[in-house]
Amino acid sequence: MKYNFDELTERRHTNSVKWDECAQDDILPMWVADMDFRTAPAITEALKRRVEHGIFGYTLVPESYYEAVCSWFGRRHGWSIEREWIQYTSGVVPALSVIVKAMTEPGDQVIVQTPVYNCFFSSICNNQCEVVESPLKRTECNSGSEAFFTYEMDFDDLERKAANSRAKLLILCNPHNPAGRVWTAEELKRAGDICRRHGVVVVSDEIHCELVAQGHKYVPFASIDDDCLNNSITCNSPSKAFNTAGLQIANIICPNKAWRERIDRAININEVCDVNPFGVIALQAAYNEGEDWLSQLNAYIDENYRTLCRTLHDQLPQLPIARLEGTYLVWVDISGLNVSSDALTERLLNEGRVMVNSGTMYGRLDGEGYIRLNIACPRQRMAEGLERVLNILRTS
């Protein structure tokens, strides 16, 4: 079946965070990680059947839910998950917060690899822990006259940070938002070995794991070997790949029974132990019937990225673009414009009528000089957004 990702669905005035955060109707949003595509029809149909029942009380999570999770990761990613490792909760950010609460004491250090997803910082600080930044290393990977760049882990810096006796966790972003990296097994293994040597537990946020560009392969951190499995806790959800974030469902995968007990206690302390019936239904439909839709989605996002690169390199060749291996979030270097990220973001909003993310959200130092663009939308809408961005950048 061919799915129509070109369809323009009206989202304004639907209480959408992405579209209704700004009251003005002429703002085009290219910011928060939320797609403008209808979810897979299999999910919609499953939810319709559940709605027809007409009663929406507290829900039990059935065995078929756990079977769907285990089957998906086994057949798609070669990762054998045991049913008892799975703990459900309402989202990956709540999952990260309860893991920090469960695995640390106030004053402990938690390492993040910046620039990185902004909610990592709040999950750490809200639990009275110290954020320790281990900046990624930027490397150039130009293609002919087109300027691209990417990032690598700074293993020497990670070793130094992990060696601190107060360092307890590394929150890993795999695939990485906003750098666009899909970490290789070799990179993940090396980071895992560093953490294990120093008694630092790896907490791997893998919410973008299904959004991977052609030629790249997502590797679950815990699937690499027993050392990585036994020194890690993984957070995942179908919410990014299937555009179901509002249904609020996610999983914590933890093989260590003692850690699971601590996490379960933190889940209850934070009151994120109940999930809604629609999230449970949607996950099963996504993992049991959504694979073909997902394949077509990834191909569409790939073409959107190629279109963006051609447009920016043609119009503003002085602005390098991060190579997008995974996610649908494009990291653009605007340092050549000699304007701060925050100031440019404000100008794009107020004059260009397009909303993007300032790089400083992802690390004040490592994000300055960048903006992040969401390209998970119909190509016509993306083209309009890019034109608005270019109209401002040409005069910056």
mmCIF file of C-alpha atoms in Angstrom:
data_model
loop_
_atom_site.group_PDB
_atom_site.id
_atom_site.type_symbol
_atom_site.label_atom_id
_atom_site.label_comp_id
_atom_site.label_asym_id
_atom_site.label_seq_id
_atom_site.Cartn_x
_atom_site.Cartn_y
_atom_site.Cartn_z
ATOM 1 C CA MET A 1 0.000 0.000 0.000
ATOM 2 C CA LYS A 2 1.228 3.481 -0.908
ATOM 3 C CA TYR A 3 0.842 6.075 1.865
ATOM 4 C CA ASN A 4 0.310 9.756 1.124
ATOM 5 C CA PHE A 5 2.811 11.858 3.057
ATOM 6 C CA ASP A 6 2.107 14.856 0.807
ATOM 7 C CA GLU A 7 -1.329 15.351 2.363
ATOM 8 C CA LEU A 8 -1.703 18.781 3.995
ATOM 9 C CA THR A 9 -3.608 18.226 7.222
ATOM 10 C CA GLU A 10 -4.852 21.331 9.045
ATOM 11 C CA ARG A 11 -3.539 21.242 12.602
ATOM 12 C CA ARG A 12 -4.071 24.816 13.698
ATOM 13 C CA HIS A 13 -6.749 25.295 16.406
ATOM 14 C CA THR A 14 -6.561 21.623 17.418
ATOM 15 C CA ASN A 15 -4.751 22.381 20.699
ATOM 16 C CA SER A 16 -1.512 21.332 19.044
ATOM 17 C CA VAL A 17 1.600 22.440 20.927
ATOM 18 C CA LYS A 18 3.466 22.671 17.630
ATOM 19 C CA TRP A 19 0.863 24.764 15.829
ATOM 20 C CA ASP A 20 -0.977 26.607 18.586
ATOM 21 C CA GLU A 21 1.922 27.622 20.845
ATOM 22 C CA CYS A 22 1.903 30.925 18.945
ATOM 23 C CA ALA A 23 -1.463 32.616 18.769
ATOM 24 C CA GLN A 24 -0.806 34.150 15.359
ATOM 25 C CA ASP A 25 -2.261 32.117 12.509
ATOM 26 C CA ASP A 26 0.472 33.057 10.027
ATOM 27 C CA ILE A 27 3.334 31.388 11.941
ATOM 28 C CA LEU A 28 4.723 28.258 10.257
ATOM 29 C CA PRO A 29 6.180 25.863 12.872
ATOM 30 C CA MET A 30 9.414 23.991 12.174
ATOM 31 C CA TRP A 31 10.439 23.521 15.781
ATOM 32 C CA VAL A 32 9.249 20.858 18.276
ATOM 33 C CA ALA A 33 9.798 17.163 17.382
ATOM 34 C CA ASP A 34 6.260 16.463 16.194
ATOM 35 C CA MET A 35 5.418 15.372 12.643
ATOM 36 C CA ASP A 36 2.701 16.823 10.415
ATOM 37 C CA PHE A 37 1.841 13.395 9.020
ATOM 38 C CA ARG A 38 -1.188 11.367 9.985
ATOM 39 C CA THR A 39 -0.122 8.279 11.872
ATOM 40 C CA ALA A 40 -0.180 4.812 10.331
ATOM 41 C CA PRO A 41 -3.723 3.739 9.329
ATOM 42 C CA ALA A 42 -3.337 0.559 11.370
ATOM 43 C CA ILE A 43 -3.049 2.715 14.493
ATOM 44 C CA THR A 44 -6.015 4.895 13.561
ATOM 45 C CA GLU A 45 -8.199 1.866 12.920
ATOM 46 C CA ALA A 46 -7.204 0.214 16.191
ATOM 47 C CA LEU A 47 -8.000 3.409 18.095
ATOM 48 C CA LYS A 48 -11.376 3.715 16.359
ATOM 49 C CA ARG A 49 -12.294 0.224 17.489
ATOM 50 C CA ARG A 50 -11.334 1.113 21.051
ATOM 51 C CA VAL A 51 -13.314 4.390 20.961
ATOM 52 C CA GLU A 52 -16.427 2.544 19.817
ATOM 53 C CA HIS A 53 -16.455 0.686 23.124
ATOM 54 C CA GLY A 54 -17.260 4.008 24.765
ATOM 55 C CA ILE A 55 -15.802 3.409 28.240
ATOM 56 C CA PHE A 56 -12.367 4.721 29.116
ATOM 57 C CA GLY A 57 -11.594 3.729 32.692
ATOM 58 C CA TYR A 58 -8.297 2.707 34.215
ATOM 59 C CA THR A 59 -6.481 0.284 31.977
ATOM 60 C CA LEU A 60 -4.490 -2.883 32.525
ATOM 61 C CA VAL A 61 -1.520 -3.475 30.237
ATOM 62 C CA PRO A 62 -2.055 -6.919 28.667
ATOM 63 C CA GLU A 63 0.504 -9.591 27.852
ATOM 64 C CA SER A 64 -0.013 -8.814 24.157
ATOM 65 C CA TYR A 65 1.597 -5.412 24.816
ATOM 66 C CA TYR A 66 4.821 -6.994 26.085
ATOM 67 C CA GLU A 67 4.758 -9.492 23.246
ATOM 68 C CA ALA A 68 4.534 -6.650 20.719
ATOM 69 C CA VAL A 69 7.555 -4.871 22.223
ATOM 70 C CA CYS A 70 9.677 -8.025 22.381
ATOM 71 C CA SER A 71 8.702 -9.130 18.875
ATOM 72 C CA TRP A 72 9.411 -5.724 17.297
ATOM 73 C CA PHE A 73 12.891 -5.293 18.715
ATOM 74 C CA GLY A 74 13.744 -8.934 18.124
ATOM 75 C CA ARG A 75 12.797 -9.130 14.463
ATOM 76 C CA ARG A 76 13.681 -5.551 13.474
ATOM 77 C CA HIS A 77 16.825 -4.912 15.500
ATOM 78 C CA GLY A 78 18.055 -8.318 16.640
ATOM 79 C CA TRP A 79 17.655 -7.436 20.313
ATOM 80 C CA SER A 80 16.148 -10.136 22.511
ATOM 81 C CA ILE A 81 14.203 -8.410 25.292
ATOM 82 C CA GLU A 82 12.772 -10.464 28.119
ATOM 83 C CA ARG A 83 9.265 -9.613 29.228
ATOM 84 C CA GLU A 84 10.216 -8.936 32.869
ATOM 85 C CA TRP A 85 12.747 -6.280 31.804
ATOM 86 C CA ILE A 86 9.949 -3.988 30.566
ATOM 87 C CA GLN A 87 8.430 -1.264 32.740
ATOM 88 C CA TYR A 88 5.875 1.021 31.102
ATOM 89 C CA THR A 89 5.325 4.685 31.885
ATOM 90 C CA SER A 90 3.798 7.777 30.318
ATOM 91 C CA GLY A 91 6.734 9.046 28.272
ATOM 92 C CA VAL A 92 10.490 8.966 27.770
ATOM 93 C CA VAL A 93 11.083 12.227 29.668
ATOM 94 C CA PRO A 94 9.205 10.916 32.746
ATOM 95 C CA ALA A 95 11.197 7.690 32.302
ATOM 96 C CA LEU A 96 14.493 9.573 32.353
ATOM 97 C CA SER A 97 13.434 11.516 35.415
ATOM 98 C CA VAL A 98 12.474 8.428 37.402
ATOM 99 C CA ILE A 99 15.706 6.681 36.424
ATOM 100 C CA VAL A 100 17.761 9.643 37.644
ATOM 101 C CA LYS A 101 15.737 9.638 40.869
ATOM 102 C CA ALA A 102 16.190 5.885 41.308
ATOM 103 C CA MET A 103 19.884 5.653 40.460
ATOM 104 C CA THR A 104 21.386 8.767 42.069
ATOM 105 C CA GLU A 105 21.528 10.808 45.232
ATOM 106 C CA PRO A 106 21.338 14.623 45.329
ATOM 107 C CA GLY A 107 24.738 16.034 44.429
ATOM 108 C CA ASP A 108 25.706 13.155 42.133
ATOM 109 C CA GLN A 109 26.883 13.925 38.612
ATOM 110 C CA VAL A 110 25.116 12.924 35.407
ATOM 111 C CA ILE A 111 27.052 13.168 32.126
ATOM 112 C CA VAL A 112 25.457 14.348 28.867
ATOM 113 C CA GLN A 113 27.061 14.721 25.433
ATOM 114 C CA THR A 114 26.300 18.210 24.193
ATOM 115 C CA PRO A 115 24.699 19.646 22.152
ATOM 116 C CA VAL A 116 21.859 17.410 23.303
ATOM 117 C CA TYR A 117 18.094 17.227 23.902
ATOM 118 C CA ASN A 118 17.165 19.995 26.323
ATOM 119 C CA CYS A 119 14.968 17.893 28.635
ATOM 120 C CA PHE A 120 18.027 15.938 29.769
ATOM 121 C CA PHE A 121 19.102 19.023 31.691
ATOM 122 C CA SER A 122 15.775 19.430 33.505
ATOM 123 C CA SER A 123 15.530 15.719 34.364
ATOM 124 C CA ILE A 124 18.946 15.957 36.018
ATOM 125 C CA CYS A 125 18.499 19.289 37.774
ATOM 126 C CA ASN A 126 14.997 18.477 39.038
ATOM 127 C CA ASN A 127 16.541 15.577 40.928
ATOM 128 C CA GLN A 128 19.195 17.821 42.519
ATOM 129 C CA CYS A 129 22.022 16.318 40.492
ATOM 130 C CA GLU A 130 24.807 18.114 38.666
ATOM 131 C CA VAL A 131 24.903 18.235 34.867
ATOM 132 C CA VAL A 132 28.361 17.410 33.507
ATOM 133 C CA GLU A 133 28.797 18.193 29.817
ATOM 134 C CA SER A 134 31.064 16.077 27.647
ATOM 135 C CA PRO A 135 30.968 17.997 24.347
ATOM 136 C CA LEU A 136 30.858 16.100 21.094
ATOM 137 C CA LYS A 137 33.647 16.797 18.593
ATOM 138 C CA ARG A 138 32.595 18.381 15.330
ATOM 139 C CA THR A 139 34.240 17.071 12.176
ATOM 140 C CA GLU A 140 33.898 18.321 8.604
ATOM 141 C CA CYS A 141 32.677 15.976 5.883
ATOM 142 C CA ASN A 142 32.225 18.208 2.857
ATOM 143 C CA SER A 143 30.896 16.778 -0.396
ATOM 144 C CA GLY A 144 32.390 18.678 -3.315
ATOM 145 C CA SER A 145 31.441 22.325 -2.882
ATOM 146 C CA GLU A 146 28.680 21.494 -0.390
ATOM 147 C CA ALA A 147 29.518 22.089 3.271
ATOM 148 C CA PHE A 148 28.510 19.315 5.672
ATOM 149 C CA PHE A 149 29.679 18.392 9.138
ATOM 150 C CA THR A 150 29.059 15.699 11.698
ATOM 151 C CA TYR A 151 29.965 14.842 15.273
ATOM 152 C CA GLU A 152 32.003 12.207 17.066
ATOM 153 C CA MET A 153 32.161 11.277 20.711
ATOM 154 C CA ASP A 154 35.141 12.717 22.576
ATOM 155 C CA PHE A 155 36.226 9.525 24.301
ATOM 156 C CA ASP A 156 39.160 11.129 26.102
ATOM 157 C CA ASP A 157 36.866 13.751 27.609
ATOM 158 C CA LEU A 158 34.252 11.122 28.470
ATOM 159 C CA GLU A 159 36.948 9.100 30.249
ATOM 160 C CA ARG A 160 37.957 12.123 32.330
ATOM 161 C CA LYS A 161 34.360 12.958 33.253
ATOM 162 C CA ALA A 162 33.426 9.350 34.056
ATOM 163 C CA ALA A 163 36.472 8.963 36.302
ATOM 164 C CA ASN A 164 35.022 11.421 38.831
ATOM 165 C CA SER A 165 33.752 9.450 41.816
ATOM 166 C CA ARG A 166 30.565 11.559 41.828
ATOM 167 C CA ALA A 167 29.677 10.567 38.238
ATOM 168 C CA LYS A 168 26.882 7.974 38.361
ATOM 169 C CA LEU A 169 25.085 8.073 34.998
ATOM 170 C CA LEU A 170 25.684 8.854 31.338
ATOM 171 C CA ILE A 171 22.485 9.805 29.527
ATOM 172 C CA LEU A 172 23.181 8.684 25.978
ATOM 173 C CA CYS A 173 21.114 9.942 23.046
ATOM 174 C CA ASN A 174 20.930 7.151 20.450
ATOM 175 C CA PRO A 175 20.168 8.296 17.733
ATOM 176 C CA HIS A 176 21.375 11.720 18.749
ATOM 177 C CA ASN A 177 19.152 14.805 18.856
ATOM 178 C CA PRO A 178 20.113 17.370 17.537
ATOM 179 C CA ALA A 179 23.423 16.152 16.052
ATOM 180 C CA GLY A 180 21.677 13.669 13.748
ATOM 181 C CA ARG A 181 24.138 10.853 14.487
ATOM 182 C CA VAL A 182 23.197 7.195 14.506
ATOM 183 C CA TRP A 183 26.001 5.827 16.641
ATOM 184 C CA THR A 184 27.819 2.751 15.357
ATOM 185 C CA ALA A 185 28.266 -0.410 17.415
ATOM 186 C CA GLU A 186 31.965 0.389 17.737
ATOM 187 C CA GLU A 187 31.306 3.874 19.122
ATOM 188 C CA LEU A 188 28.694 2.609 21.545
ATOM 189 C CA LYS A 189 30.953 -0.229 22.710
ATOM 190 C CA ARG A 190 33.827 2.152 23.416
ATOM 191 C CA ALA A 191 31.609 4.543 25.378
ATOM 192 C CA GLY A 192 30.121 1.600 27.247
ATOM 193 C CA ASP A 193 33.531 0.244 28.203
ATOM 194 C CA ILE A 194 34.573 3.633 29.590
ATOM 195 C CA CYS A 195 31.437 3.875 31.696
ATOM 196 C CA ARG A 196 31.658 0.305 32.972
ATOM 197 C CA ARG A 197 35.274 0.747 34.072
ATOM 198 C CA HIS A 198 34.305 3.743 36.174
ATOM 199 C CA GLY A 199 31.015 2.452 37.572
ATOM 200 C CA VAL A 200 28.881 4.812 35.488
ATOM 201 C CA VAL A 201 25.537 3.385 34.339
ATOM 202 C CA VAL A 202 24.479 4.149 30.754
ATOM 203 C CA VAL A 203 20.914 5.400 30.395
ATOM 204 C CA SER A 204 20.163 5.254 26.669
ATOM 205 C CA ASP A 205 17.359 7.423 25.280
ATOM 206 C CA GLU A 206 16.413 5.613 22.065
ATOM 207 C CA ILE A 207 13.126 7.347 21.295
ATOM 208 C CA HIS A 208 14.250 8.198 17.716
ATOM 209 C CA CYS A 209 15.466 4.662 17.034
ATOM 210 C CA GLU A 210 13.149 3.969 14.085
ATOM 211 C CA LEU A 211 13.943 7.205 12.251
ATOM 212 C CA VAL A 212 17.107 6.217 10.424
ATOM 213 C CA ALA A 213 18.365 7.339 7.016
ATOM 214 C CA GLN A 214 19.191 4.916 4.240
ATOM 215 C CA GLY A 215 22.681 3.498 4.641
ATOM 216 C CA HIS A 216 22.682 3.727 8.425
ATOM 217 C CA LYS A 217 21.675 1.203 11.081
ATOM 218 C CA TYR A 218 20.378 1.820 14.574
ATOM 219 C CA VAL A 219 22.047 -0.399 17.146
ATOM 220 C CA PRO A 220 20.365 -0.714 20.554
ATOM 221 C CA PHE A 221 23.068 0.010 23.119
ATOM 222 C CA ALA A 222 22.022 -2.948 25.253
ATOM 223 C CA SER A 223 22.237 -5.343 22.289
ATOM 224 C CA ILE A 224 25.990 -4.978 21.774
ATOM 225 C CA ASP A 225 27.179 -7.482 24.371
ATOM 226 C CA ASP A 226 26.509 -8.629 27.922
ATOM 227 C CA ASP A 227 28.678 -5.875 29.397
ATOM 228 C CA CYS A 228 26.568 -3.188 27.730
ATOM 229 C CA LEU A 229 23.327 -4.990 28.542
ATOM 230 C CA ASN A 230 24.137 -5.386 32.229
ATOM 231 C CA ASN A 231 25.351 -1.810 32.707
ATOM 232 C CA SER A 232 22.498 -0.026 30.973
ATOM 233 C CA ILE A 233 18.895 1.069 31.142
ATOM 234 C CA THR A 234 17.099 1.824 27.861
ATOM 235 C CA CYS A 235 14.157 4.151 27.253
ATOM 236 C CA ASN A 236 12.108 3.798 24.076
ATOM 237 C CA SER A 237 8.695 4.534 22.637
ATOM 238 C CA PRO A 238 6.907 4.419 19.273
ATOM 239 C CA SER A 239 5.860 8.042 19.791
ATOM 240 C CA LYS A 240 8.395 9.808 17.535
ATOM 241 C CA ALA A 241 8.378 7.341 14.658
ATOM 242 C CA PHE A 242 4.586 6.943 14.579
ATOM 243 C CA ASN A 243 3.656 10.490 15.665
ATOM 244 C CA THR A 244 1.738 9.408 18.756
ATOM 245 C CA ALA A 245 3.404 11.511 21.474
ATOM 246 C CA GLY A 246 0.041 12.736 22.769
ATOM 247 C CA LEU A 247 -0.990 9.166 23.600
ATOM 248 C CA GLN A 248 1.724 9.055 26.275
ATOM 249 C CA ILE A 249 3.328 5.631 26.344
ATOM 250 C CA ALA A 250 6.960 4.608 26.760
ATOM 251 C CA ASN A 251 9.030 1.747 28.103
ATOM 252 C CA ILE A 252 12.026 1.382 30.360
ATOM 253 C CA ILE A 253 14.057 -1.731 29.542
ATOM 254 C CA CYS A 254 16.245 -2.842 32.444
ATOM 255 C CA PRO A 255 17.670 -6.379 32.900
ATOM 256 C CA ASN A 256 18.942 -5.679 36.434
ATOM 257 C CA LYS A 257 16.269 -6.768 38.909
ATOM 258 C CA ALA A 258 17.535 -4.618 41.786
ATOM 259 C CA TRP A 259 17.587 -1.544 39.553
ATOM 260 C CA ARG A 260 14.071 -2.336 38.297
ATOM 261 C CA GLU A 261 12.824 -2.371 41.862
ATOM 262 C CA ARG A 262 14.365 1.048 42.494
ATOM 263 C CA ILE A 263 12.914 2.369 39.239
ATOM 264 C CA ASP A 264 9.477 0.959 40.066
ATOM 265 C CA ARG A 265 9.572 2.786 43.377
ATOM 266 C CA ALA A 266 10.544 6.041 41.630
ATOM 267 C CA ILE A 267 7.770 5.591 39.063
ATOM 268 C CA ASN A 268 5.269 5.432 41.896
ATOM 269 C CA ILE A 269 6.829 8.331 43.789
ATOM 270 C CA ASN A 270 6.613 10.463 40.638
ATOM 271 C CA GLU A 271 3.041 9.187 39.982
ATOM 272 C CA VAL A 272 3.753 8.155 36.388
ATOM 273 C CA CYS A 273 2.649 4.552 36.889
ATOM 274 C CA ASP A 274 -0.682 4.808 35.032
ATOM 275 C CA VAL A 275 -1.019 4.972 31.263
ATOM 276 C CA ASN A 276 -4.061 5.568 29.094
ATOM 277 C CA PRO A 277 -5.736 2.833 27.041
ATOM 278 C CA PHE A 278 -5.053 4.567 23.728
ATOM 279 C CA GLY A 279 -1.291 4.513 24.207
ATOM 280 C CA VAL A 280 -1.406 0.791 24.944
ATOM 281 C CA ILE A 281 -3.514 0.102 21.846
ATOM 282 C CA ALA A 282 -1.409 2.359 19.600
ATOM 283 C CA LEU A 283 1.882 0.731 20.567
ATOM 284 C CA GLN A 284 0.582 -2.722 19.715
ATOM 285 C CA ALA A 285 -0.810 -1.578 16.358
ATOM 286 C CA ALA A 286 2.441 0.223 15.516
ATOM 287 C CA TYR A 287 4.705 -2.682 16.385
ATOM 288 C CA ASN A 288 2.458 -5.385 14.939
ATOM 289 C CA GLU A 289 1.272 -3.686 11.737
ATOM 290 C CA GLY A 290 3.224 -0.473 11.126
ATOM 291 C CA GLU A 291 6.477 -1.585 9.529
ATOM 292 C CA ASP A 292 5.601 -0.833 5.903
ATOM 293 C CA TRP A 293 4.256 2.619 6.790
ATOM 294 C CA LEU A 294 7.454 3.332 8.717
ATOM 295 C CA SER A 295 9.649 2.338 5.788
ATOM 296 C CA GLN A 296 7.812 4.748 3.497
ATOM 297 C CA LEU A 297 8.003 7.496 6.128
ATOM 298 C CA ASN A 298 11.785 7.172 6.376
ATOM 299 C CA ALA A 299 12.122 7.337 2.604
ATOM 300 C CA TYR A 300 10.003 10.495 2.519
ATOM 301 C CA ILE A 301 12.057 12.165 5.257
ATOM 302 C CA ASP A 302 15.249 11.234 3.372
ATOM 303 C CA GLU A 303 13.975 13.066 0.302
ATOM 304 C CA ASN A 304 12.940 16.053 2.415
ATOM 305 C CA TYR A 305 16.480 16.227 3.759
ATOM 306 C CA ARG A 306 17.993 16.049 0.286
ATOM 307 C CA THR A 307 15.636 18.817 -0.836
ATOM 308 C CA LEU A 308 16.635 20.977 2.128
ATOM 309 C CA CYS A 309 20.331 20.431 1.427
ATOM 310 C CA ARG A 310 19.985 21.339 -2.250
ATOM 311 C CA THR A 311 18.025 24.467 -1.360
ATOM 312 C CA LEU A 312 20.346 25.741 1.363
ATOM 313 C CA HIS A 313 23.544 24.894 -0.499
ATOM 314 C CA ASP A 314 22.254 26.663 -3.596
ATOM 315 C CA GLN A 315 20.982 29.765 -1.821
ATOM 316 C CA LEU A 316 23.362 30.046 1.156
ATOM 317 C CA PRO A 317 26.408 27.859 0.532
ATOM 318 C CA GLN A 318 28.240 29.459 3.470
ATOM 319 C CA LEU A 319 25.961 27.687 5.958
ATOM 320 C CA PRO A 320 27.104 24.106 6.679
ATOM 321 C CA ILE A 321 24.479 21.455 7.456
ATOM 322 C CA ALA A 322 24.862 18.489 9.783
ATOM 323 C CA ARG A 323 24.763 15.137 8.035
ATOM 324 C CA LEU A 324 21.406 13.608 8.959
ATOM 325 C CA GLU A 325 21.822 9.921 9.758
ATOM 326 C CA GLY A 326 18.758 9.715 11.984
ATOM 327 C CA THR A 327 15.789 11.702 13.339
ATOM 328 C CA TYR A 328 14.018 14.370 11.247
ATOM 329 C CA LEU A 329 15.734 17.293 12.979
ATOM 330 C CA VAL A 330 18.304 19.196 10.937
ATOM 331 C CA TRP A 331 21.151 21.034 12.678
ATOM 332 C CA VAL A 332 22.329 24.081 10.699
ATOM 333 C CA ASP A 333 25.477 26.124 11.384
ATOM 334 C CA ILE A 334 24.562 29.839 11.230
ATOM 335 C CA SER A 335 27.802 31.108 12.809
ATOM 336 C CA GLY A 336 28.877 32.654 9.498
ATOM 337 C CA LEU A 337 26.042 35.164 9.777
ATOM 338 C CA ASN A 338 27.616 36.784 12.861
ATOM 339 C CA VAL A 339 24.339 36.775 14.761
ATOM 340 C CA SER A 340 23.490 34.829 17.912
ATOM 341 C CA SER A 341 21.243 31.794 17.687
ATOM 342 C CA ASP A 342 18.679 33.353 20.021
ATOM 343 C CA ALA A 343 18.594 36.627 18.092
ATOM 344 C CA LEU A 344 18.199 34.863 14.742
ATOM 345 C CA THR A 345 15.465 32.618 16.095
ATOM 346 C CA GLU A 346 13.563 35.691 17.325
ATOM 347 C CA ARG A 347 13.971 37.393 13.963
ATOM 348 C CA LEU A 348 12.801 34.306 12.085
ATOM 349 C CA LEU A 349 9.707 34.254 14.268
ATOM 350 C CA ASN A 350 8.878 37.964 14.246
ATOM 351 C CA GLU A 351 9.877 38.854 10.686
ATOM 352 C CA GLY A 352 9.990 35.551 8.828
ATOM 353 C CA ARG A 353 6.890 34.126 10.538
ATOM 354 C CA VAL A 354 8.570 30.742 10.947
ATOM 355 C CA MET A 355 9.343 29.078 14.267
ATOM 356 C CA VAL A 356 12.597 27.115 14.702
ATOM 357 C CA ASN A 357 14.694 26.099 17.706
ATOM 358 C CA SER A 358 17.708 28.078 18.841
ATOM 359 C CA GLY A 359 20.780 25.923 19.276
ATOM 360 C CA THR A 360 21.345 27.268 22.773
ATOM 361 C CA MET A 361 18.488 25.083 24.030
ATOM 362 C CA TYR A 362 20.789 22.092 23.605
ATOM 363 C CA GLY A 363 23.780 23.466 25.503
ATOM 364 C CA ARG A 364 24.556 27.135 25.952
ATOM 365 C CA LEU A 365 28.137 26.790 24.700
ATOM 366 C CA ASP A 366 27.908 23.897 22.242
ATOM 367 C CA GLY A 367 24.619 25.064 20.732
ATOM 368 C CA GLU A 368 25.515 28.695 20.107
ATOM 369 C CA GLY A 369 25.838 29.342 16.380
ATOM 370 C CA TYR A 370 23.229 26.771 15.325
ATOM 371 C CA ILE A 371 19.509 26.409 14.724
ATOM 372 C CA ARG A 372 17.413 23.239 14.530
ATOM 373 C CA LEU A 373 14.809 22.656 11.823
ATOM 374 C CA ASN A 374 12.042 20.032 11.864
ATOM 375 C CA ILE A 375 11.518 18.632 8.350
ATOM 376 C CA ALA A 376 8.854 16.013 9.202
ATOM 377 C CA CYS A 377 6.108 17.612 7.157
ATOM 378 C CA PRO A 378 4.681 17.488 3.630
ATOM 379 C CA ARG A 379 7.257 18.704 1.127
ATOM 380 C CA GLN A 380 5.125 21.643 0.037
ATOM 381 C CA ARG A 381 4.954 22.868 3.623
ATOM 382 C CA MET A 382 8.693 22.379 4.106
ATOM 383 C CA ALA A 383 9.422 24.358 0.946
ATOM 384 C CA GLU A 384 7.328 27.237 2.217
ATOM 385 C CA GLY A 385 9.108 27.161 5.558
ATOM 386 C CA LEU A 386 12.539 27.076 3.924
ATOM 387 C CA GLU A 387 11.656 30.060 1.766
ATOM 388 C CA ARG A 388 10.673 32.024 4.866
ATOM 389 C CA VAL A 389 13.939 31.044 6.545
ATOM 390 C CA LEU A 390 15.973 31.978 3.479
ATOM 391 C CA ASN A 391 14.298 35.383 3.161
ATOM 392 C CA ILE A 392 15.640 36.250 6.607
ATOM 393 C CA LEU A 393 19.016 34.562 6.328
ATOM 394 C CA ARG A 394 19.824 36.340 3.071
ATOM 395 C CA THR A 395 19.630 39.670 4.894
ATOM 396 C CA SER A 396 21.304 38.608 8.163
#
